[in-house]
């Protein structure tokens, strides 16, 4: 099984799970919509809706280089950010952690991620 077919199969399975429960997985379009909503609400361009207040209480955005990343809202500014990953990028993140741990098992990989 090639890496490309494994990645496609993994992504397809994640999308199936997303259709059942949309609470934990974020597709790329929704990810960027959340980032845009938070940036516009923080800028104060328009009157904030209830959804804007909800998003701002739960998420924050962080500029990494020239890319905006969605992170969990931190209570302490010095706390390490917890990044959200889109469904489409999940395979790459897991594979990178797997290789960087020397093909270690589940527990070593979870520490890396």
C-alpha positions in Angstrom: 0.0 0.0 0.0 1.5 3.3 -1.1 1.7 6.3 1.2 -0.7 8.2 -1.0 -3.4 5.6 -0.9 -3.0 5.2 2.8 -3.3 8.9 3.2 -6.5 9.0 1.0 -8.0 6.1 2.9 -7.2 7.7 6.3 -8.7 11.1 5.2 -11.8 9.4 3.8 -12.3 7.6 7.1 -11.9 10.8 9.0 -14.5 12.5 6.8 -16.9 9.6 7.5 -16.4 10.1 11.2 -16.9 13.9 10.7 -20.3 13.2 9.1 -21.4 11.3 12.2 -20.1 13.7 14.8 -19.0 17.2 13.8 -17.8 18.1 17.3 -14.1 17.1 17.2 -12.9 17.2 13.6 -12.6 20.4 11.5 -12.4 20.4 7.7 -10.1 23.0 6.1 -12.9 25.3 4.9 -14.4 25.5 8.4 -11.0 26.0 9.9 -10.3 29.1 7.8 -13.8 30.4 8.3 -13.2 30.3 12.1 -9.9 32.1 11.7 -11.5 34.8 9.5 -14.4 35.2 12.0 -12.0 35.6 14.9 -9.8 38.1 13.1 -12.8 40.2 12.0 -14.4 40.1 15.4 -11.1 41.1 17.1 -10.7 44.0 14.7 -14.1 45.3 15.6 -15.2 45.8 12.0 -18.8 44.7 12.5 -21.1 44.2 15.5 -20.2 40.9 17.1 -22.7 38.1 17.0 -23.3 35.5 19.7 -21.3 33.1 17.6 -18.3 35.6 17.4 -18.3 35.8 21.2 -18.4 32.0 21.4 -15.5 31.6 19.0 -13.4 34.3 20.8 -14.0 32.6 24.1 -12.9 29.2 22.8 -10.2 29.9 20.2 -7.4 32.3 19.4 -5.3 32.9 16.3 -1.5 32.9 16.1 0.6 34.2 13.3 3.4 31.6 12.5 5.6 33.1 9.8 3.0 34.2 7.2 0.4 31.6 8.1 -2.5 32.1 10.6 -2.9 29.1 12.9 -6.0 28.3 15.1 -5.1 27.6 18.7 -7.0 26.9 21.9 -7.6 30.0 24.0 -4.9 30.2 26.7 -5.5 31.3 30.3 -1.8 32.2 30.8 0.0 33.9 27.9 3.2 31.9 28.5 1.4 28.6 28.2 2.4 26.4 25.2 -0.2 26.8 22.5 -2.4 23.8 21.6 -2.8 23.9 17.8 -5.9 22.6 15.9 -5.3 20.6 12.8 -7.7 20.2 9.8 -8.9 16.8 8.7 -6.8 17.1 5.5 -3.6 17.8 7.5 -4.0 15.2 10.2 -2.2 12.4 8.4 0.9 14.5 7.8 1.1 15.6 11.4 0.7 12.0 12.7 3.3 10.7 10.1 5.8 13.4 11.0 5.4 12.6 14.7 5.8 8.8 14.0 9.0 9.3 12.0 10.5 11.8 14.5 10.1 9.3 17.3 12.1 6.7 15.4 8.9 4.8 14.5 8.1 4.5 18.2 4.8 3.3 19.5 1.6 5.1 20.3 2.8 6.4 23.7 6.0 7.9 22.4 4.2 9.5 19.5 1.6 11.0 21.8 4.3 12.7 23.8 5.8 14.1 20.5 2.4 15.5 19.3 
